[in-house]
Amino acid sequence: MTPEELAQMVTGYKWRSEEKQRAAACLVAPVINTCASHELKRPVTVDMLLGIESKKKQVAIKTSEQAKTELAKLMAEVG
């Protein structure tokens, strides 16, 4: 077996594992949403179960210094 064949096997194994997890999450998410004994703040999604961050959460959080400088710029523009 060549190193390239081994790399392809590892890639295929990783892909199959991720697909199995996604299939399981696709089955579990609706069950959680319909059978929850208490009100959920947000419906559970497949991405939540898999731990995939949404695009909204990937936005960088501003530090207090950045917020202060942006406020100062805005105040200077407004007057």
mmCIF file with all atom_site columns, N, CA and C in Angstrom:
data_model
loop_
_atom_site.group_PDB
_atom_site.id
_atom_site.type_symbol
_atom_site.label_atom_id
_atom_site.label_alt_id
_atom_site.label_comp_id
_atom_site.label_asym_id
_atom_site.label_entity_id
_atom_site.label_seq_id
_atom_site.pdbx_PDB_ins_code
_atom_site.Cartn_x
_atom_site.Cartn_y
_atom_site.Cartn_z
_atom_site.occupancy
_atom_site.B_iso_or_equiv
_atom_site.pdbx_formal_charge
_atom_site.auth_seq_id
_atom_site.auth_comp_id
_atom_site.auth_asym_id
_atom_site.auth_atom_id
_atom_site.pdbx_PDB_model_num
ATOM 1   N N  . MET A 1 1  ? 0.838   -1.166 0.000  1.00 0.00 ? 1  MET A N  1
ATOM 2   C CA . MET A 1 1  ? 0.000   0.000  0.000  1.00 0.00 ? 1  MET A CA 1
ATOM 3   C C  . MET A 1 1  ? 0.891   1.240  0.000  1.00 0.00 ? 1  MET A C  1
ATOM 4   N N  . THR A 1 2  ? 0.556   2.164  -0.868 1.00 0.00 ? 2  THR A N  1
ATOM 5   C CA . THR A 1 2  ? 1.342   3.393  -0.965 1.00 0.00 ? 2  THR A CA 1
ATOM 6   C C  . THR A 1 2  ? 0.832   4.415  0.058  1.00 0.00 ? 2  THR A C  1
ATOM 7   N N  . PRO A 1 3  ? 1.652   5.404  0.353  1.00 0.00 ? 3  PRO A N  1
ATOM 8   C CA . PRO A 1 3  ? 1.200   6.443  1.288  1.00 0.00 ? 3  PRO A CA 1
ATOM 9   C C  . PRO A 1 3  ? -0.062  7.170  0.796  1.00 0.00 ? 3  PRO A C  1
ATOM 10  N N  . GLU A 1 4  ? -0.174  7.369  -0.505 1.00 0.00 ? 4  GLU A N  1
ATOM 11  C CA . GLU A 1 4  ? -1.357  8.039  -1.051 1.00 0.00 ? 4  GLU A CA 1
ATOM 12  C C  . GLU A 1 4  ? -2.609  7.191  -0.849 1.00 0.00 ? 4  GLU A C  1
ATOM 13  N N  . GLU A 1 5  ? -2.490  5.884  -1.043 1.00 0.00 ? 5  GLU A N  1
ATOM 14  C CA . GLU A 1 5  ? -3.637  4.992  -0.810 1.00 0.00 ? 5  GLU A CA 1
ATOM 15  C C  . GLU A 1 5  ? -4.049  5.013  0.659  1.00 0.00 ? 5  GLU A C  1
ATOM 16  N N  . LEU A 1 6  ? -3.081  5.036  1.553  1.00 0.00 ? 6  LEU A N  1
ATOM 17  C CA . LEU A 1 6  ? -3.374  5.107  2.975  1.00 0.00 ? 6  LEU A CA 1
ATOM 18  C C  . LEU A 1 6  ? -4.084  6.420  3.313  1.00 0.00 ? 6  LEU A C  1
ATOM 19  N N  . ALA A 1 7  ? -3.625  7.519  2.737  1.00 0.00 ? 7  ALA A N  1
ATOM 20  C CA . ALA A 1 7  ? -4.256  8.816  2.968  1.00 0.00 ? 7  ALA A CA 1
ATOM 21  C C  . ALA A 1 7  ? -5.694  8.813  2.459  1.00 0.00 ? 7  ALA A C  1
ATOM 22  N N  . GLN A 1 8  ? -5.928  8.187  1.310  1.00 0.00 ? 8  GLN A N  1
ATOM 23  C CA . GLN A 1 8  ? -7.282  8.103  0.774  1.00 0.00 ? 8  GLN A CA 1
ATOM 24  C C  . GLN A 1 8  ? -8.179  7.252  1.670  1.00 0.00 ? 8  GLN A C  1
ATOM 25  N N  . MET A 1 9  ? -7.633  6.189  2.236  1.00 0.00 ? 9  MET A N  1
ATOM 26  C CA . MET A 1 9  ? -8.412  5.346  3.143  1.00 0.00 ? 9  MET A CA 1
ATOM 27  C C  . MET A 1 9  ? -8.780  6.111  4.411  1.00 0.00 ? 9  MET A C  1
ATOM 28  N N  . VAL A 1 10 ? -7.844  6.873  4.935  1.00 0.00 ? 10 VAL A N  1
ATOM 29  C CA . VAL A 1 10 ? -8.106  7.668  6.139  1.00 0.00 ? 10 VAL A CA 1
ATOM 30  C C  . VAL A 1 10 ? -9.166  8.721  5.846  1.00 0.00 ? 10 VAL A C  1
ATOM 31  N N  . THR A 1 11 ? -9.069  9.389  4.703  1.00 0.00 ? 11 THR A N  1
ATOM 32  C CA . THR A 1 11 ? -10.052 10.396 4.307  1.00 0.00 ? 11 THR A CA 1
ATOM 33  C C  . THR A 1 11 ? -11.436 9.767  4.173  1.00 0.00 ? 11 THR A C  1
ATOM 34  N N  . GLY A 1 12 ? -11.502 8.598  3.559  1.00 0.00 ? 12 GLY A N  1
ATOM 35  C CA . GLY A 1 12 ? -12.774 7.903  3.404  1.00 0.00 ? 12 GLY A CA 1
ATOM 36  C C  . GLY A 1 12 ? -13.369 7.487  4.735  1.00 0.00 ? 12 GLY A C  1
ATOM 37  N N  . TYR A 1 13 ? -12.527 7.016  5.652  1.00 0.00 ? 13 TYR A N  1
ATOM 38  C CA . TYR A 1 13 ? -13.003 6.625  6.977  1.00 0.00 ? 13 TYR A CA 1
ATOM 39  C C  . TYR A 1 13 ? -13.566 7.824  7.720  1.00 0.00 ? 13 TYR A C  1
ATOM 40  N N  . LYS A 1 14 ? -12.859 8.948  7.631  1.00 0.00 ? 14 LYS A N  1
ATOM 41  C CA . LYS A 1 14 ? -13.313 10.172 8.301  1.00 0.00 ? 14 LYS A CA 1
ATOM 42  C C  . LYS A 1 14 ? -14.646 10.620 7.720  1.00 0.00 ? 14 LYS A C  1
ATOM 43  N N  . TRP A 1 15 ? -14.791 10.584 6.401  1.00 0.00 ? 15 TRP A N  1
ATOM 44  C CA . TRP A 1 15 ? -16.026 10.990 5.748  1.00 0.00 ? 15 TRP A CA 1
ATOM 45  C C  . TRP A 1 15 ? -17.188 10.090 6.180  1.00 0.00 ? 15 TRP A C  1
ATOM 46  N N  . ARG A 1 16 ? -16.959 8.767  6.207  1.00 0.00 ? 16 ARG A N  1
ATOM 47  C CA . ARG A 1 16 ? -18.011 7.833  6.615  1.00 0.00 ? 16 ARG A CA 1
ATOM 48  C C  . ARG A 1 16 ? -18.431 8.069  8.059  1.00 0.00 ? 16 ARG A C  1
ATOM 49  N N  . SER A 1 17 ? -17.474 8.325  8.921  1.00 0.00 ? 17 SER A N  1
ATOM 50  C CA . SER A 1 17 ? -17.789 8.588  10.324 1.00 0.00 ? 17 SER A CA 1
ATOM 51  C C  . SER A 1 17 ? -18.638 9.853  10.473 1.00 0.00 ? 17 SER A C  1
ATOM 52  N N  . GLU A 1 18 ? -18.282 10.906 9.750  1.00 0.00 ? 18 GLU A N  1
ATOM 53  C CA . GLU A 1 18 ? -19.045 12.153 9.810  1.00 0.00 ? 18 GLU A CA 1
ATOM 54  C C  . GLU A 1 18 ? -20.448 11.965 9.260  1.00 0.00 ? 18 GLU A C  1
ATOM 55  N N  . GLU A 1 19 ? -20.595 11.183 8.197  1.00 0.00 ? 19 GLU A N  1
ATOM 56  C CA . GLU A 1 19 ? -21.914 10.935 7.625  1.00 0.00 ? 19 GLU A CA 1
ATOM 57  C C  . GLU A 1 19 ? -22.792 10.123 8.572  1.00 0.00 ? 19 GLU A C  1
ATOM 58  N N  . LYS A 1 20 ? -22.208 9.173  9.290  1.00 0.00 ? 20 LYS A N  1
ATOM 59  C CA . LYS A 1 20 ? -22.973 8.404  10.278 1.00 0.00 ? 20 LYS A CA 1
ATOM 60  C C  . LYS A 1 20 ? -23.451 9.310  11.402 1.00 0.00 ? 20 LYS A C  1
ATOM 61  N N  . GLN A 1 21 ? -22.575 10.206 11.862 1.00 0.00 ? 21 GLN A N  1
ATOM 62  C CA . GLN A 1 21 ? -22.961 11.143 12.916 1.00 0.00 ? 21 GLN A CA 1
ATOM 63  C C  . GLN A 1 21 ? -24.068 12.072 12.438 1.00 0.00 ? 21 GLN A C  1
ATOM 64  N N  . ARG A 1 22 ? -23.959 12.565 11.201 1.00 0.00 ? 22 ARG A N  1
ATOM 65  C CA . ARG A 1 22 ? -24.980 13.461 10.655 1.00 0.00 ? 22 ARG A CA 1
ATOM 66  C C  . ARG A 1 22 ? -26.315 12.738 10.523 1.00 0.00 ? 22 ARG A C  1
ATOM 67  N N  . ALA A 1 23 ? -26.295 11.477 10.075 1.00 0.00 ? 23 ALA A N  1
ATOM 68  C CA . ALA A 1 23 ? -27.533 10.706 9.937  1.00 0.00 ? 23 ALA A CA 1
ATOM 69  C C  . ALA A 1 23 ? -28.190 10.500 11.302 1.00 0.00 ? 23 ALA A C  1
ATOM 70  N N  . ALA A 1 24 ? -27.397 10.201 12.308 1.00 0.00 ? 24 ALA A N  1
ATOM 71  C CA . ALA A 1 24 ? -27.943 10.023 13.652 1.00 0.00 ? 24 ALA A CA 1
ATOM 72  C C  . ALA A 1 24 ? -28.525 11.334 14.174 1.00 0.00 ? 24 ALA A C  1
ATOM 73  N N  . ALA A 1 25 ? -27.833 12.439 13.934 1.00 0.00 ? 25 ALA A N  1
ATOM 74  C CA . ALA A 1 25 ? -28.319 13.739 14.389 1.00 0.00 ? 25 ALA A CA 1
ATOM 75  C C  . ALA A 1 25 ? -29.605 14.128 13.663 1.00 0.00 ? 25 ALA A C  1
ATOM 76  N N  . CYS A 1 26 ? -29.729 13.741 12.386 1.00 0.00 ? 26 CYS A N  1
ATOM 77  C CA . CYS A 1 26 ? -30.959 14.029 11.629 1.00 0.00 ? 26 CYS A CA 1
ATOM 78  C C  . CYS A 1 26 ? -32.148 13.279 12.210 1.00 0.00 ? 26 CYS A C  1
ATOM 79  N N  . LEU A 1 27 ? -31.909 12.132 12.807 1.00 0.00 ? 27 LEU A N  1
ATOM 80  C CA . LEU A 1 27 ? -32.983 11.374 13.438 1.00 0.00 ? 27 LEU A CA 1
ATOM 81  C C  . LEU A 1 27 ? -33.305 11.896 14.836 1.00 0.00 ? 27 LEU A C  1
ATOM 82  N N  . VAL A 1 28 ? -32.301 12.331 15.548 1.00 0.00 ? 28 VAL A N  1
ATOM 83  C CA . VAL A 1 28 ? -32.474 12.722 16.946 1.00 0.00 ? 28 VAL A CA 1
ATOM 84  C C  . VAL A 1 28 ? -33.048 14.130 17.100 1.00 0.00 ? 28 VAL A C  1
ATOM 85  N N  . ALA A 1 29 ? -32.671 15.060 16.237 1.00 0.00 ? 29 ALA A N  1
ATOM 86  C CA . ALA A 1 29 ? -33.111 16.455 16.385 1.00 0.00 ? 29 ALA A CA 1
ATOM 87  C C  . ALA A 1 29 ? -34.633 16.594 16.405 1.00 0.00 ? 29 ALA A C  1
ATOM 88  N N  . PRO A 1 30 ? -35.376 15.976 15.478 1.00 0.00 ? 30 PRO A N  1
ATOM 89  C CA . PRO A 1 30 ? -36.836 16.111 15.550 1.00 0.00 ? 30 PRO A CA 1
ATOM 90  C C  . PRO A 1 30 ? -37.438 15.463 16.796 1.00 0.00 ? 30 PRO A C  1
ATOM 91  N N  . VAL A 1 31 ? -36.833 14.388 17.251 1.00 0.00 ? 31 VAL A N  1
ATOM 92  C CA . VAL A 1 31 ? -37.331 13.723 18.458 1.00 0.00 ? 31 VAL A CA 1
ATOM 93  C C  . VAL A 1 31 ? -37.177 14.641 19.661 1.00 0.00 ? 31 VAL A C  1
ATOM 94  N N  . ILE A 1 32 ? -36.031 15.281 19.781 1.00 0.00 ? 32 ILE A N  1
ATOM 95  C CA . ILE A 1 32 ? -35.800 16.205 20.893 1.00 0.00 ? 32 ILE A CA 1
ATOM 96  C C  . ILE A 1 32 ? -36.786 17.368 20.827 1.00 0.00 ? 32 ILE A C  1
ATOM 97  N N  . ASN A 1 33 ? -36.994 17.899 19.619 1.00 0.00 ? 33 ASN A N  1
ATOM 98  C CA . ASN A 1 33 ? -37.869 19.057 19.472 1.00 0.00 ? 33 ASN A CA 1
ATOM 99  C C  . ASN A 1 33 ? -39.328 18.735 19.774 1.00 0.00 ? 33 ASN A C  1
ATOM 100 N N  . THR A 1 34 ? -39.777 17.532 19.471 1.00 0.00 ? 34 THR A N  1
ATOM 101 C CA . THR A 1 34 ? -41.186 17.202 19.685 1.00 0.00 ? 34 THR A CA 1
ATOM 102 C C  . THR A 1 34 ? -41.458 16.572 21.042 1.00 0.00 ? 34 THR A C  1
ATOM 103 N N  . CYS A 1 35 ? -40.494 15.912 21.610 1.00 0.00 ? 35 CYS A N  1
ATOM 104 C CA . CYS A 1 35 ? -40.725 15.173 22.853 1.00 0.00 ? 35 CYS A CA 1
ATOM 105 C C  . CYS A 1 35 ? -40.135 15.846 24.085 1.00 0.00 ? 35 CYS A C  1
ATOM 106 N N  . ALA A 1 36 ? -39.666 17.039 23.943 1.00 0.00 ? 36 ALA A N  1
ATOM 107 C CA . ALA A 1 36 ? -39.089 17.721 25.106 1.00 0.00 ? 36 ALA A CA 1
ATOM 108 C C  . ALA A 1 36 ? -40.188 17.998 26.121 1.00 0.00 ? 36 ALA A C  1
ATOM 109 N N  . SER A 1 37 ? -39.917 17.689 27.391 1.00 0.00 ? 37 SER A N  1
ATOM 110 C CA . SER A 1 37 ? -40.918 17.873 28.440 1.00 0.00 ? 37 SER A CA 1
ATOM 111 C C  . SER A 1 37 ? -41.052 19.331 28.868 1.00 0.00 ? 37 SER A C  1
ATOM 112 N N  . HIS A 1 38 ? -40.132 20.168 28.465 1.00 0.00 ? 38 HIS A N  1
ATOM 113 C CA . HIS A 1 38 ? -40.190 21.587 28.822 1.00 0.00 ? 38 HIS A CA 1
ATOM 114 C C  . HIS A 1 38 ? -39.969 22.418 27.568 1.00 0.00 ? 38 HIS A C  1
ATOM 115 N N  . GLU A 1 39 ? -40.323 23.669 27.642 1.00 0.00 ? 39 GLU A N  1
ATOM 116 C CA . GLU A 1 39 ? -40.168 24.558 26.504 1.00 0.00 ? 39 GLU A CA 1
ATOM 117 C C  . GLU A 1 39 ? -38.690 24.821 26.229 1.00 0.00 ? 39 GLU A C  1
ATOM 118 N N  . LEU A 1 40 ? -38.305 24.680 24.976 1.00 0.00 ? 40 LEU A N  1
ATOM 119 C CA . LEU A 1 40 ? -36.934 24.975 24.570 1.00 0.00 ? 40 LEU A CA 1
ATOM 120 C C  . LEU A 1 40 ? -36.851 26.433 24.129 1.00 0.00 ? 40 LEU A C  1
ATOM 121 N N  . LYS A 1 41 ? -35.748 27.082 24.431 1.00 0.00 ? 41 LYS A N  1
ATOM 122 C CA . LYS A 1 41 ? -35.573 28.463 23.992 1.00 0.00 ? 41 LYS A CA 1
ATOM 123 C C  . LYS A 1 41 ? -35.475 28.530 22.472 1.00 0.00 ? 41 LYS A C  1
ATOM 124 N N  . ARG A 1 42 ? -34.741 27.597 21.909 1.00 0.00 ? 42 ARG A N  1
ATOM 125 C CA . ARG A 1 42 ? -34.597 27.499 20.461 1.00 0.00 ? 42 ARG A CA 1
ATOM 126 C C  . ARG A 1 42 ? -34.744 26.040 20.063 1.00 0.00 ? 42 ARG A C  1
ATOM 127 N N  . PRO A 1 43 ? -35.253 25.768 18.887 1.00 0.00 ? 43 PRO A N  1
ATOM 128 C CA . PRO A 1 43 ? -35.315 24.376 18.455 1.00 0.00 ? 43 PRO A CA 1
ATOM 129 C C  . PRO A 1 43 ? -33.909 23.806 18.244 1.00 0.00 ? 43 PRO A C  1
ATOM 130 N N  . VAL A 1 44 ? -33.757 22.552 18.555 1.00 0.00 ? 44 VAL A N  1
ATOM 131 C CA . VAL A 1 44 ? -32.469 21.885 18.388 1.00 0.00 ? 44 VAL A CA 1
ATOM 132 C C  . VAL A 1 44 ? -32.270 21.586 16.909 1.00 0.00 ? 44 VAL A C  1
ATOM 133 N N  . THR A 1 45 ? -31.087 21.911 16.394 1.00 0.00 ? 45 THR A N  1
ATOM 134 C CA . THR A 1 45 ? -30.776 21.635 14.994 1.00 0.00 ? 45 THR A CA 1
ATOM 135 C C  . THR A 1 45 ? -29.697 20.569 14.904 1.00 0.00 ? 45 THR A C  1
ATOM 136 N N  . VAL A 1 46 ? -29.529 20.054 13.705 1.00 0.00 ? 46 VAL A N  1
ATOM 137 C CA . VAL A 1 46 ? -28.500 19.044 13.464 1.00 0.00 ? 46 VAL A CA 1
ATOM 138 C C  . VAL A 1 46 ? -27.123 19.637 13.737 1.00 0.00 ? 46 VAL A C  1
ATOM 139 N N  . ASP A 1 47 ? -26.909 20.870 13.300 1.00 0.00 ? 47 ASP A N  1
ATOM 140 C CA . ASP A 1 47 ? -25.613 21.516 13.522 1.00 0.00 ? 47 ASP A CA 1
ATOM 141 C C  . ASP A 1 47 ? -25.325 21.719 15.004 1.00 0.00 ? 47 ASP A C  1
ATOM 142 N N  . MET A 1 48 ? -26.375 22.000 15.793 1.00 0.00 ? 48 MET A N  1
ATOM 143 C CA . MET A 1 48 ? -26.180 22.130 17.239 1.00 0.00 ? 48 MET A CA 1
ATOM 144 C C  . MET A 1 48 ? -25.721 20.807 17.836 1.00 0.00 ? 48 MET A C  1
ATOM 145 N N  . LEU A 1 49 ? -26.341 19.729 17.411 1.00 0.00 ? 49 LEU A N  1
ATOM 146 C CA . LEU A 1 49 ? -25.986 18.420 17.947 1.00 0.00 ? 49 LEU A CA 1
ATOM 147 C C  . LEU A 1 49 ? -24.576 18.006 17.539 1.00 0.00 ? 49 LEU A C  1
ATOM 148 N N  . LEU A 1 50 ? -24.163 18.416 16.341 1.00 0.00 ? 50 LEU A N  1
ATOM 149 C CA . LEU A 1 50 ? -22.831 18.063 15.869 1.00 0.00 ? 50 LEU A CA 1
ATOM 150 C C  . LEU A 1 50 ? -21.763 19.017 16.373 1.00 0.00 ? 50 LEU A C  1
ATOM 151 N N  . GLY A 1 51 ? -22.181 20.117 16.987 1.00 0.00 ? 51 GLY A N  1
ATOM 152 C CA . GLY A 1 51 ? -21.213 21.073 17.518 1.00 0.00 ? 51 GLY A CA 1
ATOM 153 C C  . GLY A 1 51 ? -20.648 21.999 16.473 1.00 0.00 ? 51 GLY A C  1
ATOM 154 N N  . ILE A 1 52 ? -21.366 22.150 15.371 1.00 0.00 ? 52 ILE A N  1
ATOM 155 C CA . ILE A 1 52 ? -20.915 23.050 14.314 1.00 0.00 ? 52 ILE A CA 1
ATOM 156 C C  . ILE A 1 52 ? -21.419 24.442 14.630 1.00 0.00 ? 52 ILE A C  1
ATOM 157 N N  . GLU A 1 53 ? -20.508 25.389 14.673 1.00 0.00 ? 53 GLU A N  1
ATOM 158 C CA . GLU A 1 53 ? -20.875 26.764 14.973 1.00 0.00 ? 53 GLU A CA 1
ATOM 159 C C  . GLU A 1 53 ? -21.590 27.373 13.776 1.00 0.00 ? 53 GLU A C  1
ATOM 160 N N  . SER A 1 54 ? -22.615 28.146 14.039 1.00 0.00 ? 54 SER A N  1
ATOM 161 C CA . SER A 1 54 ? -23.318 28.824 12.965 1.00 0.00 ? 54 SER A CA 1
ATOM 162 C C  . SER A 1 54 ? -22.489 30.000 12.478 1.00 0.00 ? 54 SER A C  1
ATOM 163 N N  . LYS A 1 55 ? -22.823 30.485 11.298 1.00 0.00 ? 55 LYS A N  1
ATOM 164 C CA . LYS A 1 55 ? -22.075 31.602 10.737 1.00 0.00 ? 55 LYS A CA 1
ATOM 165 C C  . LYS A 1 55 ? -22.232 32.856 11.581 1.00 0.00 ? 55 LYS A C  1
ATOM 166 N N  . LYS A 1 56 ? -23.382 32.987 12.247 1.00 0.00 ? 56 LYS A N  1
ATOM 167 C CA . LYS A 1 56 ? -23.599 34.158 13.087 1.00 0.00 ? 56 LYS A CA 1
ATOM 168 C C  . LYS A 1 56 ? -22.636 34.174 14.262 1.00 0.00 ? 56 LYS A C  1
ATOM 169 N N  . LYS A 1 57 ? -22.342 33.017 14.829 1.00 0.00 ? 57 LYS A N  1
ATOM 170 C CA . LYS A 1 57 ? -21.481 32.959 15.994 1.00 0.00 ? 57 LYS A CA 1
ATOM 171 C C  . LYS A 1 57 ? -20.006 33.076 15.631 1.00 0.00 ? 57 LYS A C  1
ATOM 172 N N  . GLN A 1 58 ? -19.674 32.915 14.359 1.00 0.00 ? 58 GLN A N  1
ATOM 173 C CA . GLN A 1 58 ? -18.286 33.001 13.950 1.00 0.00 ? 58 GLN A CA 1
ATOM 174 C C  . GLN A 1 58 ? -17.806 34.436 13.831 1.00 0.00 ? 58 GLN A C  1
ATOM 175 N N  . VAL A 1 59 ? -18.717 35.384 13.935 1.00 0.00 ? 59 VAL A N  1
ATOM 176 C CA . VAL A 1 59 ? -18.343 36.792 13.906 1.00 0.00 ? 59 VAL A CA 1
ATOM 177 C C  . VAL A 1 59 ? -17.522 37.077 15.160 1.00 0.00 ? 59 VAL A C  1
ATOM 178 N N  . ALA A 1 60 ? -16.424 37.766 14.980 1.00 0.00 ? 60 ALA A N  1
ATOM 179 C CA . ALA A 1 60 ? -15.531 38.042 16.098 1.00 0.00 ? 60 ALA A CA 1
ATOM 180 C C  . ALA A 1 60 ? -16.220 38.932 17.126 1.00 0.00 ? 60 ALA A C  1
ATOM 181 N N  . ILE A 1 61 ? -16.038 38.600 18.370 1.00 0.00 ? 61 ILE A N  1
ATOM 182 C CA . ILE A 1 61 ? -16.591 39.388 19.462 1.00 0.00 ? 61 ILE A CA 1
ATOM 183 C C  . ILE A 1 61 ? -15.657 40.562 19.720 1.00 0.00 ? 61 ILE A C  1
ATOM 184 N N  . LYS A 1 62 ? -16.235 41.739 19.830 1.00 0.00 ? 62 LYS A N  1
ATOM 185 C CA . LYS A 1 62 ? -15.435 42.940 20.030 1.00 0.00 ? 62 LYS A CA 1
ATOM 186 C C  . LYS A 1 62 ? -14.991 43.037 21.485 1.00 0.00 ? 62 LYS A C  1
ATOM 187 N N  . THR A 1 63 ? -13.773 43.494 21.652 1.00 0.00 ? 63 THR A N  1
ATOM 188 C CA . THR A 1 63 ? -13.281 43.741 23.001 1.00 0.00 ? 63 THR A CA 1
ATOM 189 C C  . THR A 1 63 ? -13.820 45.084 23.472 1.00 0.00 ? 63 THR A C  1
ATOM 190 N N  . SER A 1 64 ? -13.685 45.345 24.741 1.00 0.00 ? 64 SER A N  1
ATOM 191 C CA . SER A 1 64 ? -14.183 46.609 25.286 1.00 0.00 ? 64 SER A CA 1
ATOM 192 C C  . SER A 1 64 ? -13.425 47.798 24.694 1.00 0.00 ? 64 SER A C  1
ATOM 193 N N  . GLU A 1 65 ? -12.147 47.609 24.426 1.00 0.00 ? 65 GLU A N  1
ATOM 194 C CA . GLU A 1 65 ? -11.352 48.696 23.836 1.00 0.00 ? 65 GLU A CA 1
ATOM 195 C C  . GLU A 1 65 ? -11.836 49.010 22.423 1.00 0.00 ? 65 GLU A C  1
ATOM 196 N N  . GLN A 1 66 ? -12.130 47.967 21.637 1.00 0.00 ? 66 GLN A N  1
ATOM 197 C CA . GLN A 1 66 ? -12.633 48.177 20.285 1.00 0.00 ? 66 GLN A CA 1
ATOM 198 C C  . GLN A 1 66 ? -13.986 48.877 20.322 1.00 0.00 ? 66 GLN A C  1
ATOM 199 N N  . ALA A 1 67 ? -14.826 48.477 21.248 1.00 0.00 ? 67 ALA A N  1
ATOM 200 C CA . ALA A 1 67 ? -16.146 49.098 21.373 1.00 0.00 ? 67 ALA A CA 1
ATOM 201 C C  . ALA A 1 67 ? -16.014 50.564 21.750 1.00 0.00 ? 67 ALA A C  1
ATOM 202 N N  . LYS A 1 68 ? -15.083 50.875 22.665 1.00 0.00 ? 68 LYS A N  1
ATOM 203 C CA . LYS A 1 68 ? -14.883 52.260 23.086 1.00 0.00 ? 68 LYS A CA 1
ATOM 204 C C  . LYS A 1 68 ? -14.382 53.123 21.932 1.00 0.00 ? 68 LYS A C  1
ATOM 205 N N  . THR A 1 69 ? -13.457 52.614 21.146 1.00 0.00 ? 69 THR A N  1
ATOM 206 C CA . THR A 1 69 ? -12.936 53.390 20.015 1.00 0.00 ? 69 THR A CA 1
ATOM 207 C C  . THR A 1 69 ? -14.013 53.610 18.965 1.00 0.00 ? 69 THR A C  1
ATOM 208 N N  . GLU A 1 70 ? -14.840 52.586 18.696 1.00 0.00 ? 70 GLU A N  1
ATOM 209 C CA . GLU A 1 70 ? -15.921 52.752 17.728 1.00 0.00 ? 70 GLU A CA 1
ATOM 210 C C  . GLU A 1 70 ? -16.946 53.769 18.232 1.00 0.00 ? 70 GLU A C  1
ATOM 211 N N  . LEU A 1 71 ? -17.230 53.753 19.531 1.00 0.00 ? 71 LEU A N  1
ATOM 212 C CA . LEU A 1 71 ? -18.160 54.725 20.110 1.00 0.00 ? 71 LEU A CA 1
ATOM 213 C C  . LEU A 1 71 ? -17.593 56.124 20.009 1.00 0.00 ? 71 LEU A C  1
ATOM 214 N N  . ALA A 1 72 ? -16.300 56.257 20.267 1.00 0.00 ? 72 ALA A N  1
ATOM 215 C CA . ALA A 1 72 ? -15.661 57.571 20.171 1.00 0.00 ? 72 ALA A CA 1
ATOM 216 C C  . ALA A 1 72 ? -15.707 58.094 18.731 1.00 0.00 ? 72 ALA A C  1
ATOM 217 N N  . LYS A 1 73 ? -15.476 57.226 17.749 1.00 0.00 ? 73 LYS A N  1
ATOM 218 C CA . LYS A 1 73 ? -15.559 57.632 16.342 1.00 0.00 ? 73 LYS A CA 1
ATOM 219 C C  . LYS A 1 73 ? -16.975 58.059 15.988 1.00 0.00 ? 73 LYS A C  1
ATOM 220 N N  . LEU A 1 74 ? -17.957 57.306 16.449 1.00 0.00 ? 74 LEU A N  1
ATOM 221 C CA . LEU A 1 74 ? -19.338 57.639 16.168 1.00 0.00 ? 74 LEU A CA 1
ATOM 222 C C  . LEU A 1 74 ? -19.733 58.973 16.805 1.00 0.00 ? 74 LEU A C  1
ATOM 223 N N  . MET A 1 75 ? -19.320 59.179 18.034 1.00 0.00 ? 75 MET A N  1
ATOM 224 C CA . MET A 1 75 ? -19.619 60.425 18.726 1.00 0.00 ? 75 MET A CA 1
ATOM 225 C C  . MET A 1 75 ? -18.956 61.605 18.023 1.00 0.00 ? 75 MET A C  1
ATOM 226 N N  . ALA A 1 76 ? -17.726 61.411 17.486 1.00 0.00 ? 76 ALA A N  1
ATOM 227 C CA . ALA A 1 76 ? -17.032 62.480 16.765 1.00 0.00 ? 76 ALA A CA 1
ATOM 228 C C  . ALA A 1 76 ? -17.756 62.812 15.480 1.00 0.00 ? 76 ALA A C  1
ATOM 229 N N  . GLU A 1 77 ? -18.311 61.789 14.803 1.00 0.00 ? 77 GLU A N  1
ATOM 230 C CA . GLU A 1 77 ? -19.026 62.035 13.554 1.00 0.00 ? 77 GLU A CA 1
ATOM 231 C C  . GLU A 1 77 ? -20.351 62.741 13.816 1.00 0.00 ? 77 GLU A C  1
ATOM 232 N N  . VAL A 1 78 ? -21.036 62.321 14.857 1.00 0.00 ? 78 VAL A N  1
ATOM 233 C CA . VAL A 1 78 ? -22.349 62.894 15.172 1.00 0.00 ? 78 VAL A CA 1
ATOM 234 C C  . VAL A 1 78 ? -22.194 64.299 15.740 1.00 0.00 ? 78 VAL A C  1
ATOM 235 N N  . GLY A 1 79 ? -21.183 64.458 16.570 1.00 0.00 ? 79 GLY A N  1
ATOM 236 C CA . GLY A 1 79 ? -20.902 65.785 17.105 1.00 0.00 ? 79 GLY A CA 1
ATOM 237 C C  . GLY A 1 79 ? -21.442 65.998 18.424 1.00 0.00 ? 79 GLY A C  1
#
